mmCIF file of C-alpha atoms and ligand atoms in Angstrom:
data_model
loop_
_atom_site.group_PDB
_atom_site.id
_atom_site.type_symbol
_atom_site.label_atom_id
_atom_site.label_comp_id
_atom_site.label_asym_id
_atom_site.label_seq_id
_atom_site.Cartn_x
_atom_site.Cartn_y
_atom_site.Cartn_z
ATOM 1 C CA MET O 725 -54.208 6.003 -129.055
ATOM 2 C CA ARG O 726 -53.755 6.725 -132.774
ATOM 3 C CA ILE O 727 -50.964 4.766 -134.428
ATOM 4 C CA MET O 728 -49.726 4.939 -138.002
ATOM 5 C CA ILE O 729 -47.919 2.181 -139.892
ATOM 6 C CA SER O 730 -45.765 3.261 -142.829
ATOM 7 C CA ALA O 731 -45.578 -0.001 -144.797
ATOM 8 C CA ASP O 732 -42.784 -0.531 -147.321
ATOM 9 C CA MET O 733 -42.284 -3.852 -149.077
ATOM 10 C CA GLU O 734 -38.542 -4.531 -149.549
ATOM 11 C CA GLY O 735 -38.177 -5.381 -145.869
ATOM 12 C CA ALA O 736 -41.215 -7.662 -145.725
ATOM 13 C CA THR O 737 -40.946 -11.325 -144.763
ATOM 14 C CA GLY O 738 -39.287 -13.410 -147.494
ATOM 15 C CA VAL O 739 -38.639 -10.578 -149.949
ATOM 16 C CA THR O 740 -35.109 -10.675 -151.425
ATOM 17 C CA TRP O 741 -35.375 -9.890 -155.146
ATOM 18 C CA THR O 742 -36.511 -7.128 -157.453
ATOM 19 C CA ALA O 743 -39.367 -9.182 -158.939
ATOM 20 C CA ASP O 744 -40.679 -9.806 -155.415
ATOM 21 C CA VAL O 745 -41.621 -6.119 -155.187
ATOM 22 C CA GLU O 746 -42.279 -5.152 -158.814
ATOM 23 C CA THR O 747 -45.913 -4.393 -159.538
ATOM 24 C CA ASN O 748 -47.705 -6.990 -161.687
ATOM 25 C CA SER O 749 -44.959 -9.626 -161.569
ATOM 26 C CA PRO O 750 -46.037 -13.138 -160.511
ATOM 27 C CA GLN O 751 -43.511 -12.950 -157.662
ATOM 28 C CA TRP O 752 -45.064 -9.672 -156.444
ATOM 29 C CA GLU O 753 -48.471 -11.365 -156.377
ATOM 30 C CA ARG O 754 -46.918 -14.147 -154.300
ATOM 31 C CA PHE O 755 -45.473 -11.721 -151.771
ATOM 32 C CA ARG O 756 -48.507 -9.447 -151.377
ATOM 33 C CA PRO O 757 -50.204 -11.846 -148.915
ATOM 34 C CA MET O 758 -46.939 -12.250 -146.978
ATOM 35 C CA PHE O 759 -46.511 -8.469 -146.797
ATOM 36 C CA THR O 760 -50.152 -8.122 -145.718
ATOM 37 C CA GLY O 761 -49.465 -10.785 -143.079
ATOM 38 C CA ASP O 762 -46.636 -8.686 -141.612
ATOM 39 C CA VAL O 763 -49.018 -5.707 -141.490
ATOM 40 C CA ASN O 764 -51.753 -7.737 -139.814
ATOM 41 C CA ALA O 765 -49.353 -9.076 -137.190
ATOM 42 C CA CYS O 766 -48.327 -5.521 -136.419
ATOM 43 C CA VAL O 767 -51.942 -4.300 -136.251
ATOM 44 C CA ALA O 768 -52.822 -7.136 -133.863
ATOM 45 C CA GLY O 769 -49.903 -6.288 -131.583
ATOM 46 C CA LEU O 770 -50.675 -2.582 -131.588
ATOM 47 C CA PHE O 771 -54.316 -3.155 -130.579
ATOM 48 C CA ALA O 772 -53.224 -5.664 -127.924
ATOM 49 C CA GLY O 773 -50.903 -2.958 -126.573
ATOM 50 C CA GLY O 774 -53.610 -0.299 -126.338
ATOM 51 C CA ALA O 775 -54.003 1.252 -129.776
ATOM 52 C CA THR O 776 -57.526 2.383 -130.588
ATOM 53 C CA ASP O 777 -56.967 3.502 -134.184
ATOM 54 C CA VAL O 778 -54.405 2.204 -136.686
ATOM 55 C CA LEU O 779 -53.897 3.822 -140.085
ATOM 56 C CA VAL O 780 -51.754 1.823 -142.506
ATOM 57 C CA ASN O 781 -50.124 3.995 -145.170
ATOM 58 C CA GLU O 782 -48.833 2.159 -148.221
ATOM 59 C CA ALA O 783 -45.250 3.283 -148.821
ATOM 60 C CA HIS O 784 -43.933 1.073 -151.616
ATOM 61 C CA SER O 785 -43.701 1.916 -155.319
ATOM 62 C CA ALA O 786 -47.193 2.496 -156.765
ATOM 63 C CA GLN O 787 -48.478 2.143 -153.184
ATOM 64 C CA ARG O 788 -51.068 -0.476 -154.116
ATOM 65 C CA ASN O 789 -49.603 -3.623 -152.602
ATOM 66 C CA ILE O 790 -51.531 -4.551 -149.470
ATOM 67 C CA LEU O 791 -54.571 -6.792 -149.887
ATOM 68 C CA LEU O 792 -57.422 -4.781 -148.392
ATOM 69 C CA GLU O 793 -59.675 -7.831 -148.386
ATOM 70 C CA ARG O 794 -57.245 -9.567 -146.033
ATOM 71 C CA LEU O 795 -56.517 -6.591 -143.775
ATOM 72 C CA ASP O 796 -57.349 -6.773 -140.082
ATOM 73 C CA PRO O 797 -60.817 -5.141 -139.945
ATOM 74 C CA ARG O 798 -59.742 -2.867 -137.100
ATOM 75 C CA ALA O 799 -57.223 -1.051 -139.330
ATOM 76 C CA ARG O 800 -57.778 1.547 -142.050
ATOM 77 C CA LEU O 801 -55.704 1.539 -145.239
ATOM 78 C CA LEU O 802 -54.409 4.574 -147.105
ATOM 79 C CA THR O 803 -53.650 3.107 -150.518
ATOM 80 C CA GLY O 804 -52.564 4.695 -153.806
ATOM 81 C CA ARG O 805 -49.949 7.212 -154.779
ATOM 82 C CA HIS O 806 -49.518 10.962 -155.271
ATOM 83 C CA LYS O 807 -49.599 11.929 -151.608
ATOM 84 C CA PRO O 808 -47.769 15.096 -150.509
ATOM 85 C CA LEU O 809 -45.872 13.298 -147.750
ATOM 86 C CA SER O 810 -45.602 10.000 -149.641
ATOM 87 C CA MET O 811 -44.406 7.267 -147.254
ATOM 88 C CA MET O 812 -45.482 9.383 -144.284
ATOM 89 C CA GLN O 813 -48.862 10.623 -145.474
ATOM 90 C CA GLY O 814 -51.181 10.647 -142.480
ATOM 91 C CA ILE O 815 -48.652 11.922 -139.962
ATOM 92 C CA ASP O 816 -49.888 14.765 -137.782
ATOM 93 C CA SER O 817 -49.380 15.975 -134.248
ATOM 94 C CA GLY O 818 -52.314 13.853 -133.007
ATOM 95 C CA VAL O 819 -50.610 10.575 -133.938
ATOM 96 C CA ASP O 820 -49.231 8.778 -130.877
ATOM 97 C CA GLY O 821 -46.660 6.619 -132.600
ATOM 98 C CA VAL O 822 -45.454 5.376 -135.961
ATOM 99 C CA VAL O 823 -44.215 1.961 -137.109
ATOM 100 C CA PHE O 824 -41.806 1.581 -140.042
ATOM 101 C CA LEU O 825 -42.763 -1.849 -141.371
ATOM 102 C CA GLY O 826 -40.895 -3.608 -144.172
ATOM 103 C CA TYR O 827 -38.172 -0.957 -144.310
ATOM 104 C CA HIS O 828 -34.695 -1.458 -145.802
ATOM 105 C CA ALA O 829 -31.146 -0.101 -145.703
ATOM 106 C CA ALA O 830 -30.042 3.123 -147.371
ATOM 107 C CA ALA O 831 -28.827 3.656 -150.930
ATOM 108 C CA GLY O 832 -25.128 2.989 -151.287
ATOM 109 C CA LEU O 833 -24.999 0.613 -148.319
ATOM 110 C CA ASP O 834 -25.306 -3.129 -147.939
ATOM 111 C CA GLY O 835 -28.764 -4.527 -147.207
ATOM 112 C CA VAL O 836 -31.507 -6.492 -148.949
ATOM 113 C CA LEU O 837 -32.763 -4.326 -151.831
ATOM 114 C CA SER O 838 -31.046 -1.300 -150.300
ATOM 115 C CA HIS O 839 -31.984 2.038 -151.873
ATOM 116 C CA THR O 840 -33.369 5.430 -150.972
ATOM 117 C CA TYR O 841 -36.560 6.252 -152.861
ATOM 118 C CA LEU O 842 -35.230 5.583 -156.389
ATOM 119 C CA PRO O 843 -34.129 1.988 -157.103
ATOM 120 C CA ASN O 844 -30.564 2.687 -158.303
ATOM 121 C CA GLN O 845 -30.250 6.248 -159.568
ATOM 122 C CA ILE O 846 -29.712 7.704 -156.081
ATOM 123 C CA THR O 847 -26.418 6.471 -154.626
ATOM 124 C CA GLY O 848 -26.657 8.365 -151.369
ATOM 125 C CA VAL O 849 -28.746 10.848 -149.361
ATOM 126 C CA TRP O 850 -27.437 12.958 -146.496
ATOM 127 C CA LEU O 851 -29.646 14.655 -143.917
ATOM 128 C CA ASP O 852 -27.792 17.436 -142.110
ATOM 129 C CA GLY O 853 -24.524 15.729 -143.033
ATOM 130 C CA THR O 854 -25.474 12.191 -141.958
ATOM 131 C CA ARG O 855 -26.103 9.469 -144.549
ATOM 132 C CA ALA O 856 -29.829 8.863 -144.429
ATOM 133 C CA SER O 857 -32.049 5.893 -145.136
ATOM 134 C CA GLU O 858 -35.752 6.349 -145.779
ATOM 135 C CA GLY O 859 -36.175 5.442 -142.108
ATOM 136 C CA ARG O 860 -33.883 8.245 -140.942
ATOM 137 C CA LEU O 861 -35.632 10.805 -143.167
ATOM 138 C CA ASN O 862 -39.081 9.672 -142.053
ATOM 139 C CA ALA O 863 -38.087 9.567 -138.374
ATOM 140 C CA ALA O 864 -36.941 13.177 -138.630
ATOM 141 C CA LEU O 865 -40.302 14.052 -140.166
ATOM 142 C CA ALA O 866 -42.169 12.214 -137.391
ATOM 143 C CA ALA O 867 -40.084 14.040 -134.775
ATOM 144 C CA GLU O 868 -41.248 17.362 -136.206
ATOM 145 C CA TYR O 869 -44.812 16.358 -135.254
ATOM 146 C CA GLY O 870 -43.733 15.029 -131.838
ATOM 147 C CA VAL O 871 -44.462 11.454 -132.924
ATOM 148 C CA PRO O 872 -42.166 8.661 -131.623
ATOM 149 C CA VAL O 873 -41.014 5.748 -133.774
ATOM 150 C CA LEU O 874 -42.268 2.637 -131.946
ATOM 151 C CA LEU O 875 -41.046 -0.259 -134.070
ATOM 152 C CA VAL O 876 -39.018 -0.921 -137.207
ATOM 153 C CA THR O 877 -39.097 -4.199 -139.171
ATOM 154 C CA GLY O 878 -36.869 -5.292 -142.055
ATOM 155 C CA ASP O 879 -33.596 -7.167 -142.469
ATOM 156 C CA ASP O 880 -30.911 -7.144 -139.764
ATOM 157 C CA LEU O 881 -29.114 -4.162 -141.348
ATOM 158 C CA THR O 882 -32.358 -2.169 -141.335
ATOM 159 C CA CYS O 883 -32.630 -2.857 -137.603
ATOM 160 C CA ALA O 884 -29.018 -1.737 -137.072
ATOM 161 C CA ASP O 885 -29.774 1.464 -139.005
ATOM 162 C CA ALA O 886 -32.874 2.092 -136.858
ATOM 163 C CA ALA O 887 -30.753 1.837 -133.707
ATOM 164 C CA GLY O 888 -28.954 4.942 -134.978
ATOM 165 C CA TYR O 889 -31.969 7.155 -135.731
ATOM 166 C CA ALA O 890 -34.573 5.778 -133.286
ATOM 167 C CA PRO O 891 -32.644 4.199 -130.397
ATOM 168 C CA SER O 892 -35.742 3.728 -128.232
ATOM 169 C CA ALA O 893 -37.703 1.901 -130.921
ATOM 170 C CA SER O 894 -38.119 -1.867 -130.981
ATOM 171 C CA ALA O 895 -36.827 -3.717 -134.033
ATOM 172 C CA VAL O 896 -37.695 -7.055 -135.624
ATOM 173 C CA ALA O 897 -35.311 -8.593 -138.158
ATOM 174 C CA VAL O 898 -37.468 -10.806 -140.385
ATOM 175 C CA LYS O 899 -34.385 -11.850 -142.389
ATOM 176 C CA GLN O 900 -30.621 -11.741 -142.229
ATOM 177 C CA CYS O 901 -28.900 -10.045 -145.166
ATOM 178 C CA VAL O 902 -26.464 -12.208 -147.124
ATOM 179 C CA SER O 903 -26.252 -9.877 -150.133
ATOM 180 C CA ARG O 904 -28.385 -7.158 -151.707
ATOM 181 C CA TYR O 905 -30.429 -9.969 -153.320
ATOM 182 C CA ALA O 906 -30.110 -12.777 -150.790
ATOM 183 C CA ALA O 907 -31.124 -13.320 -147.192
ATOM 184 C CA ILE O 908 -31.691 -16.019 -144.650
ATOM 185 C CA CYS O 909 -35.445 -15.730 -144.116
ATOM 186 C CA LYS O 910 -37.719 -16.758 -141.288
ATOM 187 C CA PRO O 911 -41.089 -18.157 -142.391
ATOM 188 C CA PRO O 912 -44.153 -15.924 -142.044
ATOM 189 C CA SER O 913 -45.579 -17.955 -139.174
ATOM 190 C CA VAL O 914 -42.456 -17.098 -137.164
ATOM 191 C CA THR O 915 -42.124 -13.450 -138.152
ATOM 192 C CA ALA O 916 -45.831 -12.842 -137.480
ATOM 193 C CA THR O 917 -45.384 -13.922 -133.874
ATOM 194 C CA GLU O 918 -42.263 -11.786 -133.465
ATOM 195 C CA ILE O 919 -43.819 -8.694 -135.072
ATOM 196 C CA GLU O 920 -47.032 -9.007 -133.060
ATOM 197 C CA GLU O 921 -45.184 -9.361 -129.772
ATOM 198 C CA ALA O 922 -42.790 -6.491 -130.528
ATOM 199 C CA ALA O 923 -45.667 -4.217 -131.583
ATOM 200 C CA ARG O 924 -47.568 -4.974 -128.384
ATOM 201 C CA GLU O 925 -44.524 -4.177 -126.238
ATOM 202 C CA ALA O 926 -43.603 -1.096 -128.288
ATOM 203 C CA MET O 927 -46.976 0.484 -127.428
ATOM 204 C CA ALA O 928 -45.332 1.370 -124.089
ATOM 205 C CA LEU O 929 -43.498 4.107 -126.032
ATOM 206 C CA ALA O 930 -46.678 5.516 -127.585
ATOM 207 C CA GLY O 931 -47.890 8.990 -126.741
ATOM 208 C CA ALA O 932 -47.367 12.132 -128.749
ATOM 209 C CA THR O 933 -45.067 14.712 -127.239
ATOM 210 C CA THR O 934 -45.430 18.417 -127.868
ATOM 211 C CA ALA O 935 -44.283 19.076 -131.391
ATOM 212 C CA PRO O 936 -41.087 21.140 -131.373
ATOM 213 C CA ALA O 937 -40.821 24.321 -133.422
ATOM 214 C CA PRO O 938 -39.926 23.303 -136.976
ATOM 215 C CA ALA O 939 -36.186 23.467 -137.524
ATOM 216 C CA ALA O 940 -34.212 24.063 -140.720
ATOM 217 C CA HIS O 941 -32.700 21.019 -142.434
ATOM 218 C CA ARG O 942 -30.329 20.398 -145.336
ATOM 219 C CA ILE O 943 -30.595 17.423 -147.673
ATOM 220 C CA GLU O 944 -27.933 16.427 -150.195
ATOM 221 C CA ILE O 945 -28.542 13.783 -152.851
ATOM 222 C CA GLU O 946 -25.953 11.977 -154.964
ATOM 223 C CA PHE O 947 -26.981 10.386 -158.273
ATOM 224 C CA ASP O 948 -25.306 7.724 -160.392
ATOM 225 C CA ALA O 949 -25.114 10.032 -163.434
ATOM 226 C CA ALA O 950 -24.254 13.692 -163.967
ATOM 227 C CA HIS O 951 -27.329 14.608 -166.020
ATOM 228 C CA LEU O 952 -29.662 13.623 -163.161
ATOM 229 C CA ALA O 953 -28.002 16.155 -160.866
ATOM 230 C CA ALA O 954 -28.246 18.797 -163.586
ATOM 231 C CA ALA O 955 -31.937 17.989 -164.116
ATOM 232 C CA ALA O 956 -32.701 18.201 -160.382
ATOM 233 C CA ALA O 957 -30.809 21.495 -160.041
ATOM 234 C CA VAL O 958 -33.466 23.165 -162.212
ATOM 235 C CA VAL O 959 -35.761 23.088 -159.180
ATOM 236 C CA PRO O 960 -35.726 26.462 -157.358
ATOM 237 C CA THR O 961 -33.753 26.251 -154.071
ATOM 238 C CA VAL O 962 -31.869 23.166 -155.323
ATOM 239 C CA GLU O 963 -28.189 23.727 -156.148
ATOM 240 C CA GLN O 964 -25.739 21.438 -157.866
ATOM 241 C CA VAL O 965 -22.855 21.029 -155.416
ATOM 242 C CA ASP O 966 -20.818 18.501 -157.418
ATOM 243 C CA VAL O 967 -21.000 16.701 -160.772
ATOM 244 C CA ARG O 968 -23.481 14.106 -159.489
ATOM 245 C CA ARG O 969 -24.657 15.804 -156.301
ATOM 246 C CA VAL O 970 -27.315 18.372 -155.425
ATOM 247 C CA GLY O 971 -28.314 19.964 -152.133
ATOM 248 C CA PHE O 972 -30.998 22.207 -150.725
ATOM 249 C CA ASP O 973 -31.970 23.876 -147.471
ATOM 250 C CA ALA O 974 -35.526 23.879 -146.139
ATOM 251 C CA ALA O 975 -37.193 25.687 -143.249
ATOM 252 C CA SER O 976 -38.726 22.479 -141.854
ATOM 253 C CA MET O 977 -38.510 18.718 -142.320
ATOM 254 C CA THR O 978 -41.967 18.784 -143.901
ATOM 255 C CA ALA O 979 -40.768 21.308 -146.483
ATOM 256 C CA ALA O 980 -37.554 19.313 -146.951
ATOM 257 C CA MET O 981 -39.444 16.100 -147.720
ATOM 258 C CA LYS O 982 -41.736 17.871 -150.182
ATOM 259 C CA ALA O 983 -38.681 19.300 -151.952
ATOM 260 C CA PHE O 984 -37.050 15.858 -151.865
ATOM 261 C CA LYS O 985 -40.147 14.433 -153.556
ATOM 262 C CA VAL O 986 -39.838 17.018 -156.335
ATOM 263 C CA VAL O 987 -36.135 16.210 -156.808
ATOM 264 C CA THR O 988 -36.786 12.473 -157.077
ATOM 265 C CA ALA O 989 -39.669 13.029 -159.514
ATOM 266 C CA ILE O 990 -37.571 15.235 -161.799
ATOM 267 C CA ALA O 991 -34.561 12.901 -161.633
ATOM 268 C CA SER O 992 -36.556 9.755 -162.369
ATOM 269 C CA GLY O 993 -38.129 11.531 -165.344
ATOM 270 C CA ALA O 994 -34.640 12.267 -166.712
ATOM 271 C CA VAL O 995 -33.396 8.644 -166.661
ATOM 272 C CA GLU O 996 -32.372 7.537 -170.168
ATOM 273 C CA GLY O 997 -32.664 3.845 -171.027
ATOM 274 C CA SER O 998 -29.804 1.544 -170.188
ATOM 275 C CA TYR O 999 -27.320 4.388 -169.663
ATOM 276 C CA GLY O 1000 -29.372 5.542 -166.648
HETATM 277 ZN ZN1 ZN P 89 -38.438 1.953 -149.539
#
């Protein structure tokens, strides 16, 4: 039983503020062990539920957040950035289930540190006409490989979002959103127990199904400034559909996510100082 954990940081235990997840800040250093603790609780539950191999893929920012020296020795860690499938690197049709750990709500919506890939410059993403969080995009990618989403952890709004794109998956709310930068948080000793138990139970869903034939998908992305849409529209296949909005069609979800990665890279490179 091969399981993959896609581990983001905004939805980790205790995290509520930008500095909590910004590389090299003292707050980030404080939250790295707590984030690693969430991962370890999940790994423990997955093995207790029958997993035989767990790959943890770092999915936040520079993708060097988890403390390898504290990782459960049964797990393997994919750390570092510049991976073709980014948050979902490691997914293939032999994976029996995926966990979205430390996830968060979509750009443009309420939720602790809500965003979709870029911190503020993207104000909304739509997958085939439905507003999409990172979780919804990544679940669609997993589905293309026949891989079920077993468990999602994050704030309560992340769990509500997961109910929409992965209704069979378990969910653990490690905090209750009060605002984009405030939450009522459970301590790590409590969330560890909840995550471990949910991961163990969620293993009942594990087991790859036959991957369906790749289907065409459309992604539209809205930015907070016109020049970002114009910059992204330089990419072949990407069209500007409104002043701040681009869209593209792709033959598969894998191709769509690679194109999405290009669009976000170009747009973030075009951000200008305080005017965005
Ligand atoms: Zn994220």
